[in-house]
Amino acid sequence: MEKEKITILGATGSIGKNALDVIAMHPERFEVEAITGGNNIELLISLAQQYRPKYVAIANEDYYNQLKEACNHSDIQVFAGQKGLKEVAHIPVDRTVAAISGISGLGVLMEAIPFCNYLLLASKEALITAWPIIKQEANKYQTQILPIDSEHNSLFQLMQTDMLPDNWIEKIILTASGGPFYGHNYEDLSNVTPAQACRHPNWSMGAKISLDSATLMNKGLEIVEAAYFFNVSPKKLDILVHKQSVVHAMLYYCNGNIKAGLNYPDMRIPIAYCLHYPQCVEEHQLPRLDLAEIGELHFEQVDYTCFPSPKLMFNAIEQGRHAVIVANAANEITTHAFLDLKIGFHDIYKINEKITDIIAAQFTVNDCQSIESVLDIDTYSKMRTNKLLQQY
């Protein structure tokens, strides 16, 4: 069997590293064609030396010479900057893993779609801000999009085997771990530190997504992701806190039945599913879920008084995609402001809500029909958020 060629956009992040780990388990099946990174030059060099891709690109042009020198005694071709990322995205491969965090990954993701058969999508910010555009491009080139997020990957698998009509689905549940603070009261969280907020109990992730998990904003973004990707009304979507992180999604049927997707909390499991799809390949090296050892599964309602961020995204969906773009842009700024000790934990939501209320009213859905217009709204919203931050 000829090996499948894989490109990983965002190889230095947690999804990218896990994808490379899964690929390394199947040297007879996969080969790494290209990898990209943003600023972590040391890790990108290490990955290039370990996996020996044909192409490597670093988004930060300042590191081009360092990357070039490190790859000088190999046949690896080196690129840098947005032009370099575009060059790598245009290399024909079987599967592309889109794992660049934030909306900054949107442009290169769009460039990659015509050049791969499967797009393994982990860039949730790109999806929620530009889904109709991404989907149209994927349809044009017959590129199938597969969701990597554990919740959406579980939903995808559940719906793949579901032959019932859509109107049989009464409700779709996404689960949330609750992050490191769930169970605390509002006052407890007034003085939490970035280190505490990024200490996720179940998953190893980057600082931004870990903080989004702590505020439950990550679950709000995933609600939008589910609404768009699976074309379901947000009224059919809900969240349950499930600290064990073994049940990832559930389908409630109108006849009282429930179908759930469970697996051990290890991102390599949904990644492996997407890398092998549509085949089902036995993964000896990935952990199995032992329900007898767990004994009990626990679920709780979301405390929206203490963690209101998901409500912001529910409301944004109702307003339209322009409001989603604004809320996401504000959150990208406020999360980094908190990590830089400029604002407090509760200020993240307060500023996100205020910016969304102010800016979303200035646009309509018709104002975000192209990648350029999406990025314009994003840039404007970030500028206004930064201006508001000066008051703190």
PDB file of C-alpha atoms in Angstrom, residues 138-352:
ATOM      1  CA  ALA A 138     -14.360  22.166   0.304  1.00  0.00           C
ATOM      2  CA  ASN A 139     -17.410  21.244  -1.793  1.00  0.00           C
ATOM      3  CA  LYS A 140     -15.842  22.855  -4.833  1.00  0.00           C
ATOM      4  CA  TYR A 141     -12.734  20.664  -4.577  1.00  0.00           C
ATOM      5  CA  GLN A 142     -14.487  17.602  -3.101  1.00  0.00           C
ATOM      6  CA  THR A 143     -12.349  17.836   0.027  1.00  0.00           C
ATOM      7  CA  GLN A 144     -13.948  16.120   3.031  1.00  0.00           C
ATOM      8  CA  ILE A 145     -13.696  17.920   6.351  1.00  0.00           C
ATOM      9  CA  LEU A 146     -13.288  15.821   9.476  1.00  0.00           C
ATOM     10  CA  PRO A 147     -13.575  17.338  12.984  1.00  0.00           C
ATOM     11  CA  ILE A 148     -10.757  16.639  15.429  1.00  0.00           C
ATOM     12  CA  ASP A 149     -12.238  18.179  18.606  1.00  0.00           C
ATOM     13  CA  SER A 150     -13.144  15.259  20.861  1.00  0.00           C
ATOM     14  CA  GLU A 151     -16.784  16.347  21.234  1.00  0.00           C
ATOM     15  CA  HIS A 152     -17.404  16.943  17.540  1.00  0.00           C
ATOM     16  CA  ASN A 153     -15.462  13.870  16.549  1.00  0.00           C
ATOM     17  CA  SER A 154     -17.745  11.817  18.809  1.00  0.00           C
ATOM     18  CA  LEU A 155     -20.800  13.491  17.275  1.00  0.00           C
ATOM     19  CA  PHE A 156     -19.467  12.827  13.791  1.00  0.00           C
ATOM     20  CA  GLN A 157     -19.054   9.142  14.607  1.00  0.00           C
ATOM     21  CA  LEU A 158     -22.483   8.932  16.207  1.00  0.00           C
ATOM     22  CA  MET A 159     -24.117  10.534  13.201  1.00  0.00           C
ATOM     23  CA  GLN A 160     -22.133   8.417  10.743  1.00  0.00           C
ATOM     24  CA  THR A 161     -23.926   5.336  12.062  1.00  0.00           C
ATOM     25  CA  ASP A 162     -27.265   7.055  12.515  1.00  0.00           C
ATOM     26  CA  MET A 163     -29.740   6.302   9.719  1.00  0.00           C
ATOM     27  CA  LEU A 164     -32.699   7.977  11.448  1.00  0.00           C
ATOM     28  CA  PRO A 165     -34.270  11.208  10.145  1.00  0.00           C
ATOM     29  CA  ASP A 166     -32.937  14.478  11.570  1.00  0.00           C
ATOM     30  CA  ASN A 167     -36.257  15.234  13.257  1.00  0.00           C
ATOM     31  CA  TRP A 168     -35.723  12.230  15.514  1.00  0.00           C
ATOM     32  CA  ILE A 169     -32.919  14.113  17.274  1.00  0.00           C
ATOM     33  CA  GLU A 170     -34.397  16.060  20.154  1.00  0.00           C
ATOM     34  CA  LYS A 171     -31.209  17.382  21.696  1.00  0.00           C
ATOM     35  CA  ILE A 172     -27.431  17.257  21.277  1.00  0.00           C
ATOM     36  CA  ILE A 173     -25.247  17.413  24.372  1.00  0.00           C
ATOM     37  CA  LEU A 174     -21.609  18.464  24.449  1.00  0.00           C
ATOM     38  CA  THR A 175     -19.789  17.752  27.679  1.00  0.00           C
ATOM     39  CA  ALA A 176     -17.416  20.101  29.472  1.00  0.00           C
ATOM     40  CA  SER A 177     -14.736  19.107  31.935  1.00  0.00           C
ATOM     41  CA  GLY A 178     -15.407  22.338  33.830  1.00  0.00           C
ATOM     42  CA  GLY A 179     -11.719  23.223  33.811  1.00  0.00           C
ATOM     43  CA  PRO A 180      -9.741  23.756  37.026  1.00  0.00           C
ATOM     44  CA  PHE A 181     -12.297  25.976  38.795  1.00  0.00           C
ATOM     45  CA  TYR A 182     -15.648  24.274  38.434  1.00  0.00           C
ATOM     46  CA  GLY A 183     -17.393  24.100  41.809  1.00  0.00           C
ATOM     47  CA  HIS A 184     -15.877  27.363  43.036  1.00  0.00           C
ATOM     48  CA  ASN A 185     -18.121  30.350  43.644  1.00  0.00           C
ATOM     49  CA  TYR A 186     -17.900  33.677  41.833  1.00  0.00           C
ATOM     50  CA  GLU A 187     -15.903  35.409  44.558  1.00  0.00           C
ATOM     51  CA  ASP A 188     -13.337  32.595  44.668  1.00  0.00           C
ATOM     52  CA  LEU A 189     -12.308  33.371  41.101  1.00  0.00           C
ATOM     53  CA  SER A 190     -11.659  37.096  41.525  1.00  0.00           C
ATOM     54  CA  ASN A 191      -7.937  36.676  42.183  1.00  0.00           C
ATOM     55  CA  VAL A 192      -6.991  33.505  40.305  1.00  0.00           C
ATOM     56  CA  THR A 193      -3.697  33.563  38.424  1.00  0.00           C
ATOM     57  CA  PRO A 194      -2.887  32.539  34.840  1.00  0.00           C
ATOM     58  CA  ALA A 195      -0.885  29.585  36.163  1.00  0.00           C
ATOM     59  CA  GLN A 196      -3.929  28.337  38.080  1.00  0.00           C
ATOM     60  CA  ALA A 197      -6.255  28.915  35.132  1.00  0.00           C
ATOM     61  CA  CYS A 198      -4.028  26.963  32.742  1.00  0.00           C
ATOM     62  CA  ARG A 199      -3.734  23.944  35.033  1.00  0.00           C
ATOM     63  CA  HIS A 200      -6.312  21.768  33.277  1.00  0.00           C
ATOM     64  CA  PRO A 201      -7.232  18.635  35.226  1.00  0.00           C
ATOM     65  CA  ASN A 202      -7.641  16.260  32.262  1.00  0.00           C
ATOM     66  CA  TRP A 203      -6.017  17.600  29.098  1.00  0.00           C
ATOM     67  CA  SER A 204      -2.577  18.910  28.150  1.00  0.00           C
ATOM     68  CA  MET A 205      -3.196  21.982  25.992  1.00  0.00           C
ATOM     69  CA  GLY A 206      -1.763  25.383  25.144  1.00  0.00           C
ATOM     70  CA  ALA A 207      -2.292  28.397  27.396  1.00  0.00           C
ATOM     71  CA  LYS A 208      -5.085  30.025  25.383  1.00  0.00           C
ATOM     72  CA  ILE A 209      -7.295  26.960  25.017  1.00  0.00           C
ATOM     73  CA  SER A 210      -6.620  25.989  28.646  1.00  0.00           C
ATOM     74  CA  LEU A 211      -7.829  29.419  29.756  1.00  0.00           C
ATOM     75  CA  ASP A 212     -10.858  29.133  27.462  1.00  0.00           C
ATOM     76  CA  SER A 213     -11.614  25.858  29.219  1.00  0.00           C
ATOM     77  CA  ALA A 214     -11.325  27.550  32.624  1.00  0.00           C
ATOM     78  CA  THR A 215     -13.854  30.240  31.636  1.00  0.00           C
ATOM     79  CA  LEU A 216     -15.979  27.681  29.701  1.00  0.00           C
ATOM     80  CA  MET A 217     -15.620  29.973  26.669  1.00  0.00           C
ATOM     81  CA  ASN A 218     -14.126  26.966  24.888  1.00  0.00           C
ATOM     82  CA  LYS A 219     -17.450  25.190  25.279  1.00  0.00           C
ATOM     83  CA  GLY A 220     -19.254  28.248  23.930  1.00  0.00           C
ATOM     84  CA  LEU A 221     -17.033  28.165  20.840  1.00  0.00           C
ATOM     85  CA  GLU A 222     -17.705  24.441  20.472  1.00  0.00           C
ATOM     86  CA  ILE A 223     -21.461  25.029  20.622  1.00  0.00           C
ATOM     87  CA  VAL A 224     -21.091  27.361  17.636  1.00  0.00           C
ATOM     88  CA  GLU A 225     -18.864  24.797  15.943  1.00  0.00           C
ATOM     89  CA  ALA A 226     -21.481  22.076  16.389  1.00  0.00           C
ATOM     90  CA  ALA A 227     -24.336  24.299  15.192  1.00  0.00           C
ATOM     91  CA  TYR A 228     -22.476  25.169  12.001  1.00  0.00           C
ATOM     92  CA  PHE A 229     -20.709  21.887  11.221  1.00  0.00           C
ATOM     93  CA  PHE A 230     -23.761  19.678  11.797  1.00  0.00           C
ATOM     94  CA  ASN A 231     -26.293  22.286  10.617  1.00  0.00           C
ATOM     95  CA  VAL A 232     -28.448  22.097  13.738  1.00  0.00           C
ATOM     96  CA  SER A 233     -30.372  24.784  15.563  1.00  0.00           C
ATOM     97  CA  PRO A 234     -28.637  26.108  18.705  1.00  0.00           C
ATOM     98  CA  LYS A 235     -31.956  25.428  20.453  1.00  0.00           C
ATOM     99  CA  LYS A 236     -31.167  21.711  20.115  1.00  0.00           C
ATOM    100  CA  LEU A 237     -27.702  22.133  21.665  1.00  0.00           C
ATOM    101  CA  ASP A 238     -26.839  22.027  25.344  1.00  0.00           C
ATOM    102  CA  ILE A 239     -23.894  21.525  27.690  1.00  0.00           C
ATOM    103  CA  LEU A 240     -23.394  19.260  30.689  1.00  0.00           C
ATOM    104  CA  VAL A 241     -20.391  19.429  32.977  1.00  0.00           C
ATOM    105  CA  HIS A 242     -18.687  16.031  33.079  1.00  0.00           C
ATOM    106  CA  LYS A 243     -15.417  16.315  34.982  1.00  0.00           C
ATOM    107  CA  GLN A 244     -14.293  12.800  34.084  1.00  0.00           C
ATOM    108  CA  SER A 245     -14.084  13.708  30.365  1.00  0.00           C
ATOM    109  CA  VAL A 246     -14.904  10.210  29.131  1.00  0.00           C
ATOM    110  CA  VAL A 247     -18.354  10.942  27.650  1.00  0.00           C
ATOM    111  CA  HIS A 248     -17.746  13.532  24.949  1.00  0.00           C
ATOM    112  CA  ALA A 249     -21.130  13.950  23.282  1.00  0.00           C
ATOM    113  CA  MET A 250     -24.663  12.555  23.407  1.00  0.00           C
ATOM    114  CA  LEU A 251     -27.655  12.394  21.081  1.00  0.00           C
ATOM    115  CA  TYR A 252     -31.078  12.527  22.730  1.00  0.00           C
ATOM    116  CA  TYR A 253     -33.856  11.088  20.580  1.00  0.00           C
ATOM    117  CA  CYS A 254     -37.497  12.064  20.633  1.00  0.00           C
ATOM    118  CA  ASN A 255     -38.437   8.496  21.656  1.00  0.00           C
ATOM    119  CA  GLY A 256     -36.429   8.717  24.890  1.00  0.00           C
ATOM    120  CA  ASN A 257     -33.313   6.891  23.717  1.00  0.00           C
ATOM    121  CA  ILE A 258     -29.823   8.349  24.197  1.00  0.00           C
ATOM    122  CA  LYS A 259     -26.699   7.531  22.220  1.00  0.00           C
ATOM    123  CA  ALA A 260     -23.341   8.529  23.711  1.00  0.00           C
ATOM    124  CA  GLY A 261     -19.765   8.690  22.462  1.00  0.00           C
ATOM    125  CA  LEU A 262     -17.179   7.591  25.032  1.00  0.00           C
ATOM    126  CA  ASN A 263     -13.429   7.157  24.955  1.00  0.00           C
ATOM    127  CA  TYR A 264     -10.418   7.658  27.166  1.00  0.00           C
ATOM    128  CA  PRO A 265      -9.487  11.386  27.392  1.00  0.00           C
ATOM    129  CA  ASP A 266      -6.583  11.295  24.957  1.00  0.00           C
ATOM    130  CA  MET A 267      -6.607  13.549  21.883  1.00  0.00           C
ATOM    131  CA  ARG A 268      -4.715  10.917  19.894  1.00  0.00           C
ATOM    132  CA  ILE A 269      -7.924   8.854  19.728  1.00  0.00           C
ATOM    133  CA  PRO A 270     -10.010  11.335  17.661  1.00  0.00           C
ATOM    134  CA  ILE A 271      -6.903  12.268  15.680  1.00  0.00           C
ATOM    135  CA  ALA A 272      -6.283   8.605  14.817  1.00  0.00           C
ATOM    136  CA  TYR A 273      -9.912   8.239  13.763  1.00  0.00           C
ATOM    137  CA  CYS A 274      -9.514  11.141  11.331  1.00  0.00           C
ATOM    138  CA  LEU A 275      -6.162   9.949   9.989  1.00  0.00           C
ATOM    139  CA  HIS A 276      -7.535   6.480   9.205  1.00  0.00           C
ATOM    140  CA  TYR A 277     -11.059   7.496   8.108  1.00  0.00           C
ATOM    141  CA  PRO A 278     -13.033   5.919   6.483  1.00  0.00           C
ATOM    142  CA  GLN A 279     -11.206   2.794   7.617  1.00  0.00           C
ATOM    143  CA  CYS A 280     -11.229   1.550  11.206  1.00  0.00           C
ATOM    144  CA  VAL A 281      -7.692   0.534  12.172  1.00  0.00           C
ATOM    145  CA  GLU A 282      -6.818  -1.105  15.463  1.00  0.00           C
ATOM    146  CA  GLU A 283      -4.676   1.149  17.646  1.00  0.00           C
ATOM    147  CA  HIS A 284      -2.720  -1.051  20.057  1.00  0.00           C
ATOM    148  CA  GLN A 285      -0.780   1.861  21.562  1.00  0.00           C
ATOM    149  CA  LEU A 286      -3.739   4.052  22.497  1.00  0.00           C
ATOM    150  CA  PRO A 287      -5.376   3.723  25.943  1.00  0.00           C
ATOM    151  CA  ARG A 288      -8.686   1.937  26.451  1.00  0.00           C
ATOM    152  CA  LEU A 289     -11.507   3.160  28.658  1.00  0.00           C
ATOM    153  CA  ASP A 290     -12.188   0.859  31.620  1.00  0.00           C
ATOM    154  CA  LEU A 291     -15.747   1.602  32.767  1.00  0.00           C
ATOM    155  CA  ALA A 292     -15.550  -0.939  35.573  1.00  0.00           C
ATOM    156  CA  GLU A 293     -12.550   0.902  36.979  1.00  0.00           C
ATOM    157  CA  ILE A 294     -14.358   4.254  36.724  1.00  0.00           C
ATOM    158  CA  GLY A 295     -17.446   2.769  38.326  1.00  0.00           C
ATOM    159  CA  GLU A 296     -19.706   5.815  38.022  1.00  0.00           C
ATOM    160  CA  LEU A 297     -20.242   8.640  35.545  1.00  0.00           C
ATOM    161  CA  HIS A 298     -21.162  12.076  36.905  1.00  0.00           C
ATOM    162  CA  PHE A 299     -22.878  14.988  35.166  1.00  0.00           C
ATOM    163  CA  GLU A 300     -23.882  18.460  36.361  1.00  0.00           C
ATOM    164  CA  GLN A 301     -25.752  21.430  34.972  1.00  0.00           C
ATOM    165  CA  VAL A 302     -23.606  24.409  33.977  1.00  0.00           C
ATOM    166  CA  ASP A 303     -23.387  27.201  36.556  1.00  0.00           C
ATOM    167  CA  TYR A 304     -23.951  30.082  34.171  1.00  0.00           C
ATOM    168  CA  THR A 305     -23.817  32.632  36.997  1.00  0.00           C
ATOM    169  CA  CYS A 306     -20.204  31.758  37.690  1.00  0.00           C
ATOM    170  CA  PHE A 307     -19.298  30.772  34.110  1.00  0.00           C
ATOM    171  CA  PRO A 308     -21.435  32.896  31.736  1.00  0.00           C
ATOM    172  CA  SER A 309     -19.244  32.689  28.617  1.00  0.00           C
ATOM    173  CA  PRO A 310     -21.212  29.914  26.852  1.00  0.00           C
ATOM    174  CA  LYS A 311     -24.363  32.048  27.080  1.00  0.00           C
ATOM    175  CA  LEU A 312     -22.524  34.808  25.234  1.00  0.00           C
ATOM    176  CA  MET A 313     -21.906  32.425  22.337  1.00  0.00           C
ATOM    177  CA  PHE A 314     -25.462  31.050  22.373  1.00  0.00           C
ATOM    178  CA  ASN A 315     -26.664  34.651  22.011  1.00  0.00           C
ATOM    179  CA  ALA A 316     -24.089  35.369  19.304  1.00  0.00           C
ATOM    180  CA  ILE A 317     -25.335  32.459  17.179  1.00  0.00           C
ATOM    181  CA  GLU A 318     -28.855  33.851  17.407  1.00  0.00           C
ATOM    182  CA  GLN A 319     -27.645  37.282  16.264  1.00  0.00           C
ATOM    183  CA  GLY A 320     -25.663  35.896  13.330  1.00  0.00           C
ATOM    184  CA  ARG A 321     -22.152  34.984  12.290  1.00  0.00           C
ATOM    185  CA  HIS A 322     -21.025  38.613  12.456  1.00  0.00           C
ATOM    186  CA  ALA A 323     -21.669  38.540  16.216  1.00  0.00           C
ATOM    187  CA  VAL A 324     -19.741  35.263  16.527  1.00  0.00           C
ATOM    188  CA  ILE A 325     -16.765  36.869  14.765  1.00  0.00           C
ATOM    189  CA  VAL A 326     -16.853  39.842  17.143  1.00  0.00           C
ATOM    190  CA  ALA A 327     -17.139  37.716  20.296  1.00  0.00           C
ATOM    191  CA  ASN A 328     -14.313  35.444  19.164  1.00  0.00           C
ATOM    192  CA  ALA A 329     -12.078  38.412  18.334  1.00  0.00           C
ATOM    193  CA  ALA A 330     -12.710  40.028  21.712  1.00  0.00           C
ATOM    194  CA  ASN A 331     -11.930  36.747  23.451  1.00  0.00           C
ATOM    195  CA  GLU A 332      -8.614  36.367  21.659  1.00  0.00           C
ATOM    196  CA  ILE A 333      -7.573  39.770  23.017  1.00  0.00           C
ATOM    197  CA  THR A 334      -8.950  39.411  26.551  1.00  0.00           C
ATOM    198  CA  THR A 335      -7.495  35.936  27.130  1.00  0.00           C
ATOM    199  CA  HIS A 336      -4.033  37.204  26.265  1.00  0.00           C
ATOM    200  CA  ALA A 337      -4.613  40.290  28.425  1.00  0.00           C
ATOM    201  CA  PHE A 338      -5.392  38.021  31.377  1.00  0.00           C
ATOM    202  CA  LEU A 339      -2.349  35.846  30.672  1.00  0.00           C
ATOM    203  CA  ASP A 340      -0.273  39.061  30.623  1.00  0.00           C
ATOM    204  CA  LEU A 341      -1.739  40.057  34.044  1.00  0.00           C
ATOM    205  CA  LYS A 342      -3.489  43.138  32.609  1.00  0.00           C
ATOM    206  CA  ILE A 343      -7.039  42.152  33.655  1.00  0.00           C
ATOM    207  CA  GLY A 344      -8.725  39.810  36.101  1.00  0.00           C
ATOM    208  CA  PHE A 345     -10.459  36.514  35.418  1.00  0.00           C
ATOM    209  CA  HIS A 346     -13.998  37.940  35.505  1.00  0.00           C
ATOM    210  CA  ASP A 347     -12.968  40.844  33.274  1.00  0.00           C
ATOM    211  CA  ILE A 348     -12.580  38.417  30.355  1.00  0.00           C
ATOM    212  CA  TYR A 349     -16.321  37.824  30.118  1.00  0.00           C
ATOM    213  CA  LYS A 350     -17.292  41.407  30.994  1.00  0.00           C
ATOM    214  CA  ILE A 351     -15.185  42.865  28.184  1.00  0.00           C
ATOM    215  CA  ASN A 352     -16.195  40.159  25.691  1.00  0.00           C
TER     216      ASN A 352
END
